[in-house]
Amino acid sequence: MEVKPVKGTHDILGADIILYQRIEDALAKTAHTYGYLEFRTPIIEHTELFSRSVGDSSDIVRKEMYTFLDKGNRSLTLRPELTAGIIRTIVNNKLYASQDFPIKASYIGPAFRYERPQAGRFRQFSQFGVEAVGLDSHLIDVEVISLGYNALKSLNFIDITLKINTLGDDESRNNYREALRAYFSEHIKDMCSDCKERLKINPLRILDCKVEEDQKIIKQAPRIQDYLTSDSKERFSKTVNLLDSLKIKFDLDENLVRGLDYYSEVVFEYHYISRDGKSFGALGAGGHYSHLVEELGGPNLAGVGLSFGIERLAQVVENEKLLFDAFPFLAFYIMPIGDVNIEKVYELNEKIHRLGYPSEMAYESKSLKALFKKAEKRSALFAILIGDEELEKEVLTIKNLRTKEQTSVALADFDNVANNIVEEELVELNEER
RNA sequence: GCGAUCGUGGUGAAGUGGUUAACACAUCUGGCUGUGAACCAGACAUUCGUGGUUUCGAUUCCCAUCGUUCGCCCCA
């Protein structure tokens, strides 16, 4: 019987990969312009890395990780996100020793979560993100938010909704958590079972419950603003003001909390609603963290980071046709005619490869009808026809597949001619678009 | 973890307790020995996700299982 791909995983084949490459290039380039270079860390890590960073109270750690014992009886986990690995490597390599802060890293690669697949959500998915560690300032918080915003712009996104909120520092958060706990304890008997569970684990998470009856209770709940320390309050208003002067639009969302336990101070999400009203949840999200580095065995350094879901971006980019120029093509498709010496044709094919033009040949001579169809399927710009006549006279018959013009070119001149006609044709194509 | 939905060729799909399993597109061959159309004639599912049950007989009913798509939860 046929072996199927694992649930929630997908193959991306041939031409479809071009969209992903375009997106990944654009994201990496934006990160680069802000001074972030890629860190590439392993896909498997010790389970403990995630229980300590993402947090035991998070859904991710409690029920969504691919965890297994290896042959040495170590508990390992396929990473459910990439931040933890980045912080671990910063600690392991003592990148903080030079005191040259912030340490900037970007990352891109697969992550795994055991969830039910649905729109924009898979069990294997890819994340792109950045982390800035060691500088505890609203400046770097804003830089990361802005980087994400511009990354989306570079993919031609318009109408991005940036939601932001602050969770405050430790003191703010502790006070607020206690206030919430006290408040919800009185009302919990009327609330949904998930909220009952959240009250025990992390009362902050009750705030983004969507059950209607619960919403009424949540509206009356204590608000984070009233529990922020003056430091946190000031930091958040500086953040907001700077975003304003950068002309980055945002919505304050007091109920925005995050499912990962390590966040404090500013948190944010990028949302996009397509023209047909479809949403894939957040395209990207991030926030500031105060204790993550210390928790993973490093010094007491703060950080800020964000991440995007590549598949979600790809789906929107494709649905909304945000990128136009991503199509594959061959410069030349070589057609052997009749019982021409196929080895000679192959030699020419090889020669064109070496000149650097994407080209392909038909490996056997067929009806011209069939050969032209193949050329069209590959979006070739030109066909090169070679039969006995051409070989004898040492010429090539080159046909422009768009205009149907056909010329005969001496084999010796091919290098020069190829360069000119390909350039010209690309210019023409771009003008047409 | 919960709820719904759907699984028939390379693709889109119709259909029925007993059929040669329609139709269309794509592909291949020939009509037409070196120029992409159209047309015509052919070819193309040892079979209807997998396993089992009922039945004289199952692609069709039933059960299970795997997978798809979508929603909840949560998340990127």
Short mmCIF file of C-alpha atoms (C1' of nucleotides) in Angstrom, two decimals:
data_model
loop_
_atom_site.label_atom_id
_atom_site.label_comp_id
_atom_site.label_asym_id
_atom_site.label_seq_id
_atom_site.Cartn_x
_atom_site.Cartn_y
_atom_site.Cartn_z
CA MET A 1 0.00 0.00 0.00
CA GLU A 2 0.98 3.57 -0.65
CA VAL A 3 2.62 5.50 2.16
CA LYS A 4 0.94 8.85 2.72
CA PRO A 5 2.48 11.99 4.18
CA VAL A 6 2.07 12.44 7.93
CA LYS A 7 -1.09 14.23 8.99
CA GLY A 8 -0.64 17.98 8.98
CA THR A 9 2.47 17.88 6.77
CA HIS A 10 2.76 18.93 3.15
CA ASP A 11 5.05 18.48 0.19
CA ILE A 12 5.95 21.60 -1.73
CA LEU A 13 6.98 20.74 -5.24
CA GLY A 14 8.81 22.33 -8.11
CA ALA A 15 7.25 25.60 -9.19
CA ASP A 16 5.37 26.04 -5.90
CA ILE A 17 8.64 26.43 -4.01
CA ILE A 18 9.40 29.68 -5.80
CA LEU A 19 6.76 31.55 -3.81
CA TYR A 20 8.36 30.35 -0.57
CA GLN A 21 11.83 31.29 -1.72
CA ARG A 22 10.66 34.76 -2.62
CA ILE A 23 9.03 35.24 0.77
CA GLU A 24 11.98 33.87 2.69
CA ASP A 25 14.40 36.07 0.74
CA ALA A 26 12.36 39.19 1.43
CA LEU A 27 12.12 38.43 5.16
CA ALA A 28 15.82 37.67 5.51
CA LYS A 29 16.67 40.83 3.61
CA THR A 30 14.54 43.00 5.90
CA ALA A 31 16.19 41.42 8.95
CA HIS A 32 19.57 42.08 7.40
CA THR A 33 18.81 45.76 6.89
CA TYR A 34 18.25 46.04 10.64
CA GLY A 35 21.52 44.27 11.36
CA TYR A 36 20.18 40.80 12.13
CA LEU A 37 21.98 37.76 10.76
CA GLU A 38 20.74 34.22 10.74
CA PHE A 39 21.40 31.77 13.57
CA ARG A 40 20.71 28.20 12.57
CA THR A 41 20.00 25.86 15.47
CA PRO A 42 18.97 22.18 15.64
CA ILE A 43 15.42 21.01 15.16
CA ILE A 44 15.65 18.59 18.08
CA GLU A 45 16.35 19.89 21.57
CA HIS A 46 16.14 18.61 25.12
CA THR A 47 12.51 18.66 26.24
CA GLU A 48 13.54 20.65 29.28
CA LEU A 49 14.51 23.60 27.07
CA PHE A 50 10.87 24.16 26.20
CA SER A 51 9.32 23.35 29.54
CA ARG A 52 11.59 25.98 31.05
CA SER A 53 11.17 28.67 28.38
CA VAL A 54 7.79 28.31 26.72
CA GLY A 55 6.51 27.22 30.11
CA ASP A 56 4.76 24.28 31.72
CA SER A 57 1.49 26.15 31.93
CA SER A 58 1.34 26.82 28.19
CA ASP A 59 -0.83 24.67 25.93
CA ILE A 60 2.16 24.16 23.68
CA VAL A 61 4.13 22.33 26.34
CA ARG A 62 1.16 20.66 27.98
CA LYS A 63 -0.32 19.00 24.92
CA GLU A 64 1.25 19.96 21.61
CA MET A 65 4.85 18.79 21.62
CA TYR A 66 6.41 15.97 19.64
CA THR A 67 8.39 14.48 22.50
CA PHE A 68 10.21 11.13 22.39
CA LEU A 69 12.96 9.17 24.08
CA ASP A 70 16.06 8.56 21.99
CA LYS A 71 18.12 5.36 22.19
CA GLY A 72 20.11 6.84 25.06
CA ASN A 73 16.88 7.43 27.00
CA ARG A 74 17.07 11.21 26.67
CA SER A 75 13.79 13.05 26.45
CA LEU A 76 13.98 15.05 23.24
CA THR A 77 11.44 17.29 21.52
CA LEU A 78 10.97 18.56 17.99
CA ARG A 79 11.05 22.31 18.53
CA PRO A 80 7.56 23.87 18.74
CA GLU A 81 9.07 27.33 18.21
CA LEU A 82 12.55 28.71 17.56
CA THR A 83 13.16 31.35 20.21
CA ALA A 84 14.22 28.88 22.89
CA GLY A 85 16.96 27.41 20.69
CA ILE A 86 18.28 30.88 19.84
CA ILE A 87 18.51 31.88 23.49
CA ARG A 88 20.11 28.54 24.35
CA THR A 89 22.83 29.03 21.78
CA ILE A 90 23.46 32.58 22.96
CA VAL A 91 23.97 31.19 26.47
CA ASN A 92 26.01 28.17 25.37
CA ASN A 93 28.34 30.28 23.26
CA LYS A 94 28.53 33.03 25.88
CA LEU A 95 27.78 35.63 23.25
CA TYR A 96 26.98 38.02 26.06
CA ALA A 97 30.60 37.99 27.31
CA SER A 98 31.77 40.85 25.09
CA GLN A 99 28.99 43.07 26.47
CA ASP A 100 28.27 44.15 22.90
CA PHE A 101 24.51 44.55 23.15
CA PRO A 102 22.03 43.95 21.74
CA ILE A 103 22.88 40.53 20.37
CA LYS A 104 20.85 40.27 17.18
CA ALA A 105 19.76 37.02 15.59
CA SER A 106 17.27 36.05 12.94
CA TYR A 107 16.05 32.56 12.22
CA ILE A 108 14.01 30.60 9.76
CA GLY A 109 13.07 26.95 9.73
CA PRO A 110 10.54 24.26 10.55
CA ALA A 111 8.74 23.82 13.85
CA PHE A 112 6.32 21.14 14.98
CA ARG A 113 3.15 21.15 17.02
CA TYR A 114 0.68 18.32 17.52
CA GLU A 115 -2.55 20.14 16.70
CA ARG A 116 -5.59 19.52 14.51
CA PRO A 117 -4.77 20.92 11.08
CA GLN A 118 -7.02 23.67 9.73
CA ALA A 119 -6.78 26.84 7.68
CA GLY A 120 -3.26 28.26 8.00
CA ARG A 121 -2.26 25.69 10.58
CA PHE A 122 -0.14 22.60 10.13
CA ARG A 123 1.74 20.14 12.29
CA GLN A 124 4.97 20.96 10.54
CA PHE A 125 5.20 24.65 9.76
CA SER A 126 7.95 27.21 9.30
CA GLN A 127 8.72 30.25 11.31
CA PHE A 128 10.80 33.28 10.52
CA GLY A 129 11.74 35.57 13.38
CA VAL A 130 14.29 37.71 15.12
CA GLU A 131 15.58 38.08 18.67
CA ALA A 132 17.43 41.03 20.19
CA VAL A 133 19.03 40.24 23.53
CA GLY A 134 20.77 42.30 26.17
CA LEU A 135 19.38 45.78 25.64
CA ASP A 136 16.45 46.56 27.90
CA SER A 137 14.90 49.56 26.19
CA HIS A 138 11.76 50.67 24.43
CA LEU A 139 14.03 51.51 21.48
CA ILE A 140 14.80 47.91 20.73
CA ASP A 141 11.19 46.90 21.37
CA VAL A 142 10.10 49.40 18.74
CA GLU A 143 12.86 48.27 16.39
CA VAL A 144 11.58 44.72 16.43
CA ILE A 145 7.97 45.80 15.95
CA SER A 146 9.00 48.02 13.09
CA LEU A 147 11.14 45.30 11.54
CA GLY A 148 8.12 43.00 11.43
CA TYR A 149 5.98 45.75 10.02
CA ASN A 150 8.46 46.46 7.24
CA ALA A 151 8.94 42.77 6.53
CA LEU A 152 5.23 42.61 5.74
CA LYS A 153 5.52 45.75 3.64
CA SER A 154 8.31 44.15 1.65
CA LEU A 155 5.83 41.41 0.73
CA ASN A 156 3.42 44.10 -0.49
CA PHE A 157 1.02 43.74 2.42
CA ILE A 158 -1.19 46.75 2.95
CA ASP A 159 -3.74 47.24 5.71
CA ILE A 160 -1.83 45.35 8.34
CA THR A 161 -3.46 45.51 11.75
CA LEU A 162 -0.87 45.75 14.48
CA LYS A 163 -2.29 45.03 17.92
CA ILE A 164 -0.24 45.88 20.95
CA ASN A 165 -0.57 45.68 24.69
CA THR A 166 1.62 45.67 27.75
CA LEU A 167 1.74 43.00 30.39
CA GLY A 168 3.91 45.13 32.65
CA ASP A 169 6.95 44.14 34.65
CA ASP A 170 7.06 41.43 37.34
CA GLU A 171 5.51 43.59 40.00
CA SER A 172 2.72 44.82 37.71
CA ARG A 173 2.06 41.33 36.52
CA ASN A 174 1.98 39.75 39.96
CA ASN A 175 -0.37 42.36 41.31
CA TYR A 176 -2.59 42.14 38.30
CA ARG A 177 -2.64 38.35 38.39
CA GLU A 178 -3.74 38.37 42.00
CA ALA A 179 -6.42 40.94 41.25
CA LEU A 180 -7.71 38.83 38.39
CA ARG A 181 -7.64 35.71 40.48
CA ALA A 182 -9.63 37.38 43.21
CA TYR A 183 -12.16 38.79 40.75
CA PHE A 184 -12.68 35.64 38.70
CA SER A 185 -12.87 33.38 41.75
CA GLU A 186 -16.17 35.08 42.54
CA HIS A 187 -17.58 34.52 39.05
CA ILE A 188 -15.94 31.32 37.96
CA LYS A 189 -18.98 29.17 38.71
CA ASP A 190 -20.79 30.89 35.79
CA MET A 191 -17.92 30.57 33.34
CA CYS A 192 -16.89 27.96 30.77
CA SER A 193 -14.85 24.93 31.70
CA ASP A 194 -11.80 26.21 29.85
CA CYS A 195 -11.84 29.33 31.99
CA LYS A 196 -12.09 27.25 35.13
CA GLU A 197 -8.90 25.56 34.02
CA ARG A 198 -7.26 28.85 33.06
CA LEU A 199 -8.00 30.31 36.47
CA LYS A 200 -5.83 27.66 38.05
CA ILE A 201 -3.03 27.78 35.50
CA ASN A 202 -2.82 31.38 34.33
CA PRO A 203 -5.71 33.80 34.97
CA LEU A 204 -4.37 36.24 32.35
CA ARG A 205 -5.44 33.84 29.66
CA ILE A 206 -9.09 34.14 30.66
CA LEU A 207 -8.98 37.57 29.05
CA ASP A 208 -9.01 36.27 25.50
CA CYS A 209 -11.82 33.77 26.03
CA LYS A 210 -14.40 34.05 23.24
CA VAL A 211 -17.46 32.61 24.99
CA GLU A 212 -20.17 35.27 24.97
CA GLU A 213 -21.38 34.95 28.54
CA ASP A 214 -17.81 34.99 29.76
CA GLN A 215 -17.14 38.16 27.81
CA LYS A 216 -19.64 40.04 29.96
CA ILE A 217 -17.80 38.98 33.08
CA ILE A 218 -14.44 39.78 31.50
CA LYS A 219 -15.58 43.33 30.67
CA GLN A 220 -15.98 44.05 34.36
CA ALA A 221 -12.62 42.51 35.28
CA PRO A 222 -9.75 44.57 36.66
CA ARG A 223 -7.67 46.21 33.94
CA ILE A 224 -3.91 45.97 33.53
CA GLN A 225 -3.59 49.77 33.28
CA ASP A 226 -4.59 50.09 36.90
CA TYR A 227 -1.88 47.74 38.08
CA LEU A 228 1.10 48.93 36.06
CA THR A 229 4.03 50.26 38.01
CA SER A 230 5.09 53.76 37.03
CA ASP A 231 8.15 52.33 35.26
CA SER A 232 6.05 50.02 33.12
CA LYS A 233 3.56 52.74 32.40
CA GLU A 234 6.28 55.11 31.27
CA ARG A 235 7.99 52.52 29.15
CA PHE A 236 4.78 51.63 27.37
CA SER A 237 3.90 55.23 26.63
CA LYS A 238 7.39 55.82 25.21
CA THR A 239 6.92 52.77 23.02
CA VAL A 240 3.56 53.95 21.78
CA ASN A 241 4.79 57.47 21.13
CA LEU A 242 7.76 56.29 19.14
CA LEU A 243 5.54 54.07 17.00
CA ASP A 244 3.35 57.10 16.40
CA SER A 245 6.23 59.23 15.21
CA LEU A 246 7.34 56.40 12.91
CA LYS A 247 3.83 56.48 11.44
CA ILE A 248 3.26 52.85 12.29
CA LYS A 249 -0.44 52.39 12.92
CA PHE A 250 -1.53 50.17 15.77
CA ASP A 251 -4.54 49.25 17.87
CA LEU A 252 -4.27 49.02 21.63
CA ASP A 253 -5.84 45.75 22.72
CA GLU A 254 -6.01 45.31 26.46
CA ASN A 255 -7.05 41.70 26.14
CA LEU A 256 -4.05 40.72 24.06
CA VAL A 257 -2.11 38.25 26.17
CA ARG A 258 0.18 35.61 24.77
CA GLY A 259 0.13 31.86 25.12
CA LEU A 260 3.81 31.64 25.84
CA ASP A 261 4.71 32.23 29.44
CA TYR A 262 7.92 34.18 28.99
CA TYR A 263 6.51 37.50 27.84
CA SER A 264 6.39 40.70 29.90
CA GLU A 265 6.04 44.40 29.09
CA VAL A 266 5.11 44.95 25.44
CA VAL A 267 3.42 42.21 23.40
CA PHE A 268 2.09 42.53 19.84
CA GLU A 269 0.48 40.69 16.95
CA TYR A 270 0.20 41.36 13.22
CA HIS A 271 -3.18 40.58 11.72
CA TYR A 272 -4.47 40.73 8.19
CA ILE A 273 -8.04 40.29 7.03
CA SER A 274 -8.24 39.49 3.33
CA ARG A 275 -10.72 41.12 0.99
CA ASP A 276 -13.00 38.10 1.17
CA GLY A 277 -12.99 38.37 4.94
CA LYS A 278 -10.75 35.38 5.54
CA SER A 279 -8.28 35.48 8.39
CA PHE A 280 -5.61 32.99 9.39
CA GLY A 281 -5.30 34.29 12.91
CA ALA A 282 -2.12 36.19 13.61
CA LEU A 283 0.43 36.22 10.80
CA GLY A 284 3.09 37.02 13.31
CA ALA A 285 3.51 37.93 16.93
CA GLY A 286 6.10 38.73 19.53
CA GLY A 287 7.00 40.56 22.65
CA HIS A 288 9.51 41.47 25.29
CA TYR A 289 10.88 38.98 27.81
CA SER A 290 12.77 39.65 31.02
CA HIS A 291 13.81 36.29 32.44
CA LEU A 292 14.18 33.94 29.53
CA VAL A 293 17.95 34.20 29.29
CA GLU A 294 18.39 33.71 33.02
CA GLU A 295 15.92 30.83 33.06
CA LEU A 296 18.08 29.07 30.48
CA GLY A 297 21.24 29.45 32.53
CA GLY A 298 22.56 32.78 31.29
CA PRO A 299 22.96 36.17 32.98
CA ASN A 300 20.04 38.42 33.78
CA LEU A 301 19.42 39.89 30.34
CA ALA A 302 16.19 41.05 28.78
CA GLY A 303 15.25 40.46 25.18
CA VAL A 304 12.61 41.05 22.58
CA GLY A 305 11.59 38.98 19.60
CA LEU A 306 8.95 38.21 17.05
CA SER A 307 8.05 35.43 14.67
CA PHE A 308 5.98 34.93 11.55
CA GLY A 309 4.30 31.83 10.16
CA ILE A 310 5.69 31.33 6.68
CA GLU A 311 2.78 29.19 5.46
CA ARG A 312 0.28 31.77 6.59
CA LEU A 313 2.18 34.49 4.79
CA ALA A 314 2.42 32.31 1.70
CA GLN A 315 -1.32 31.63 1.66
CA VAL A 316 -2.18 35.30 1.90
CA VAL A 317 0.44 36.33 -0.63
CA GLU A 318 -0.94 33.75 -3.03
CA ASN A 319 -4.65 34.44 -2.46
CA GLU A 320 -4.20 38.18 -2.70
CA LYS A 321 -1.64 37.96 -5.49
CA LEU A 322 0.73 40.25 -3.63
CA LEU A 323 3.78 39.11 -5.59
CA PHE A 324 3.51 38.94 -9.37
CA ASP A 325 6.90 38.15 -10.74
CA ALA A 326 7.30 34.70 -9.26
CA PHE A 327 7.13 32.42 -12.25
CA PRO A 328 9.63 29.89 -13.43
CA PHE A 329 10.84 29.72 -16.98
CA LEU A 330 13.45 28.25 -19.23
CA ALA A 331 15.42 30.45 -21.54
CA PHE A 332 15.77 27.69 -24.13
CA TYR A 333 14.01 24.47 -24.92
CA ILE A 334 15.99 22.35 -27.32
CA MET A 335 14.14 20.22 -29.83
CA PRO A 336 15.86 17.41 -31.70
CA ILE A 337 14.20 16.78 -35.04
CA GLY A 338 13.94 13.55 -36.95
CA ASP A 339 16.78 11.07 -36.55
CA VAL A 340 19.32 13.72 -35.71
CA ASN A 341 22.41 12.64 -33.76
CA ILE A 342 21.05 13.01 -30.23
CA GLU A 343 24.52 13.11 -28.67
CA LYS A 344 25.35 16.23 -30.66
CA VAL A 345 22.18 17.87 -29.44
CA TYR A 346 23.04 16.91 -25.91
CA GLU A 347 26.43 18.56 -26.29
CA LEU A 348 24.74 21.82 -27.22
CA ASN A 349 22.39 21.52 -24.26
CA GLU A 350 25.38 21.12 -22.00
CA LYS A 351 27.08 24.09 -23.60
CA ILE A 352 24.08 26.30 -22.86
CA HIS A 353 24.01 25.14 -19.25
CA ARG A 354 27.64 26.16 -18.94
CA LEU A 355 26.85 29.59 -20.33
CA GLY A 356 24.44 29.94 -17.42
CA TYR A 357 21.09 29.92 -19.19
CA PRO A 358 18.32 27.73 -17.84
CA SER A 359 17.74 25.26 -20.62
CA GLU A 360 16.39 21.83 -21.18
CA MET A 361 16.25 19.46 -24.09
CA ALA A 362 13.80 16.85 -25.21
CA TYR A 363 15.73 13.63 -24.75
CA GLU A 364 14.10 12.01 -27.73
CA SER A 365 12.78 13.37 -30.96
CA LYS A 366 8.99 13.44 -31.16
CA SER A 367 6.44 15.20 -33.28
CA LEU A 368 7.00 18.94 -33.30
CA LYS A 369 3.48 19.30 -32.00
CA ALA A 370 4.42 17.43 -28.87
CA LEU A 371 7.73 19.27 -28.52
CA PHE A 372 6.13 22.70 -28.71
CA LYS A 373 3.63 21.67 -26.06
CA LYS A 374 6.42 20.65 -23.76
CA ALA A 375 8.19 23.95 -24.35
CA GLU A 376 5.04 25.85 -23.51
CA LYS A 377 4.48 23.84 -20.36
CA ARG A 378 7.92 24.88 -19.15
CA SER A 379 7.33 28.55 -19.97
CA ALA A 380 10.38 28.55 -22.23
CA LEU A 381 11.28 31.80 -23.94
CA PHE A 382 12.89 30.28 -27.02
CA ALA A 383 12.90 26.98 -28.82
CA ILE A 384 16.07 25.79 -30.49
CA LEU A 385 15.38 23.37 -33.30
CA ILE A 386 18.14 21.04 -34.39
CA GLY A 387 17.94 18.52 -37.20
CA ASP A 388 20.40 17.10 -39.67
CA GLU A 389 20.30 20.28 -41.74
CA GLU A 390 21.34 22.45 -38.82
CA LEU A 391 24.13 20.14 -37.79
CA GLU A 392 25.47 19.99 -41.30
CA LYS A 393 25.48 23.78 -41.76
CA GLU A 394 26.53 24.41 -38.16
CA VAL A 395 23.59 26.72 -37.50
CA LEU A 396 20.75 26.79 -34.99
CA THR A 397 17.14 27.58 -35.71
CA ILE A 398 15.93 29.73 -32.82
CA LYS A 399 12.25 30.52 -32.45
CA ASN A 400 10.80 33.11 -30.11
CA LEU A 401 7.84 31.30 -28.60
CA ARG A 402 5.93 34.47 -27.81
CA THR A 403 6.25 36.33 -31.13
CA LYS A 404 6.77 33.16 -33.19
CA GLU A 405 9.66 34.84 -35.00
CA GLN A 406 12.31 32.46 -36.20
CA THR A 407 15.93 33.11 -37.02
CA SER A 408 18.90 31.10 -38.05
CA VAL A 409 22.07 31.66 -36.04
CA ALA A 410 25.55 30.35 -36.73
CA LEU A 411 26.61 28.00 -33.98
CA ALA A 412 29.79 30.04 -33.51
CA ASP A 413 27.77 33.19 -32.81
CA PHE A 414 25.44 31.59 -30.33
CA ASP A 415 27.11 33.01 -27.19
CA ASN A 416 26.64 36.60 -28.27
CA VAL A 417 23.23 36.18 -29.78
CA ALA A 418 21.84 34.27 -26.80
CA ASN A 419 22.82 37.02 -24.44
CA ASN A 420 21.10 39.68 -26.52
CA ILE A 421 17.87 37.93 -27.28
CA VAL A 422 17.31 36.72 -23.73
CA GLU A 423 17.90 40.20 -22.32
CA GLU A 424 15.59 41.76 -24.86
CA GLU A 425 12.87 39.22 -24.29
CA LEU A 426 12.95 39.73 -20.52
CA VAL A 427 12.61 43.47 -20.99
CA GLU A 428 9.64 42.90 -23.29
CA LEU A 429 7.99 40.59 -20.80
CA ASN A 430 8.36 43.03 -17.94
CA GLU A 431 6.90 45.81 -20.02
CA GLU A 432 3.91 43.71 -20.90
CA ARG A 433 3.15 43.21 -17.22
"C1'" G B 1 -9.05 16.85 23.15
"C1'" C B 2 -14.19 18.13 20.84
"C1'" G B 3 -17.56 19.02 16.41
"C1'" A B 4 -18.66 18.82 11.13
"C1'" U B 5 -17.25 17.42 6.08
"C1'" C B 6 -15.40 14.61 2.30
"C1'" G B 7 -12.08 10.25 0.13
"C1'" U B 8 -14.01 7.33 -7.47
"C1'" G B 9 -8.10 7.83 -13.21
"C1'" G B 10 -2.68 12.39 -14.19
"C1'" U B 11 -6.75 16.39 -13.19
"C1'" G B 12 -12.05 18.03 -12.60
"C1'" A B 13 -15.85 15.09 -11.62
"C1'" A B 14 -21.01 11.71 -12.59
"C1'" G B 15 -23.05 7.36 -10.85
"C1'" U B 16 -25.38 2.63 -9.14
"C1'" G B 17 -26.90 -3.56 -4.40
"C1'" G B 18 -25.60 -6.92 -10.39
"C1'" U B 19 -23.12 -1.17 -15.49
"C1'" U B 20 -18.17 -2.40 -20.75
"C1'" A B 21 -17.69 2.75 -13.78
"C1'" A B 22 -20.38 8.20 -17.61
"C1'" C B 23 -18.61 12.88 -19.34
"C1'" A B 24 -14.72 16.65 -19.79
"C1'" C B 25 -9.64 18.19 -19.63
"C1'" A B 26 -4.66 16.47 -19.85
"C1'" U B 27 -1.41 12.76 -22.00
"C1'" C B 28 0.11 9.22 -25.86
"C1'" U B 29 -0.37 7.01 -31.04
"C1'" G B 30 -1.92 7.51 -36.07
"C1'" G B 31 -4.36 10.47 -40.19
"C1'" C B 32 -0.06 14.83 -41.43
"C1'" U B 33 8.44 11.70 -42.46
"C1'" G B 34 10.85 19.47 -40.24
"C1'" U B 35 6.95 24.08 -37.09
"C1'" G B 36 2.69 24.78 -31.99
"C1'" A B 37 -4.53 25.48 -34.12
"C1'" A B 38 -8.84 22.79 -35.44
"C1'" C B 39 -10.72 18.17 -36.91
"C1'" C B 40 -11.00 12.69 -37.25
"C1'" A B 41 -9.74 7.53 -35.48
"C1'" G B 42 -7.72 4.97 -31.43
"C1'" A B 43 -5.28 4.22 -26.36
"C1'" C B 44 -5.67 5.47 -21.19
"C1'" A B 45 -9.27 3.09 -13.51
"C1'" U B 46 -6.46 -5.65 -13.39
"C1'" U B 47 -10.92 -0.47 -10.18
"C1'" C B 48 -14.04 3.42 -6.64
"C1'" G B 49 -8.65 5.50 0.59
"C1'" U B 50 -7.63 0.86 3.80
"C1'" G B 51 -9.56 -3.32 6.71
"C1'" G B 52 -13.76 -5.84 8.07
"C1'" U B 53 -19.34 -6.89 8.32
"C1'" U B 54 -24.13 -7.92 5.87
"C1'" U B 55 -25.36 -10.16 1.10
"C1'" C B 56 -25.81 -15.15 -3.95
"C1'" G B 57 -23.30 -10.49 -5.25
"C1'" A B 58 -20.58 -4.24 -2.19
"C1'" U B 59 -17.48 1.26 -5.36
"C1'" U B 60 -22.65 1.62 -3.45
"C1'" C B 61 -25.57 -0.38 3.11
"C1'" C B 62 -23.15 -0.90 8.04
"C1'" C B 63 -18.73 -0.74 11.42
"C1'" A B 64 -13.80 0.46 12.21
"C1'" U B 65 -9.44 2.81 10.70
"C1'" C B 66 -6.34 6.27 8.06
"C1'" G B 67 -6.38 10.72 5.57
"C1'" U B 68 -8.69 15.78 3.47
"C1'" U B 69 -11.02 20.31 4.37
"C1'" C B 70 -13.28 23.55 7.92
"C1'" G B 71 -14.76 25.18 12.93
"C1'" C B 72 -13.74 25.14 18.62
"C1'" C B 73 -9.56 25.26 21.97
"C1'" C B 74 -4.88 27.20 21.33
"C1'" C B 75 -1.44 29.28 18.15
"C1'" A B 76 2.48 31.44 13.62
#
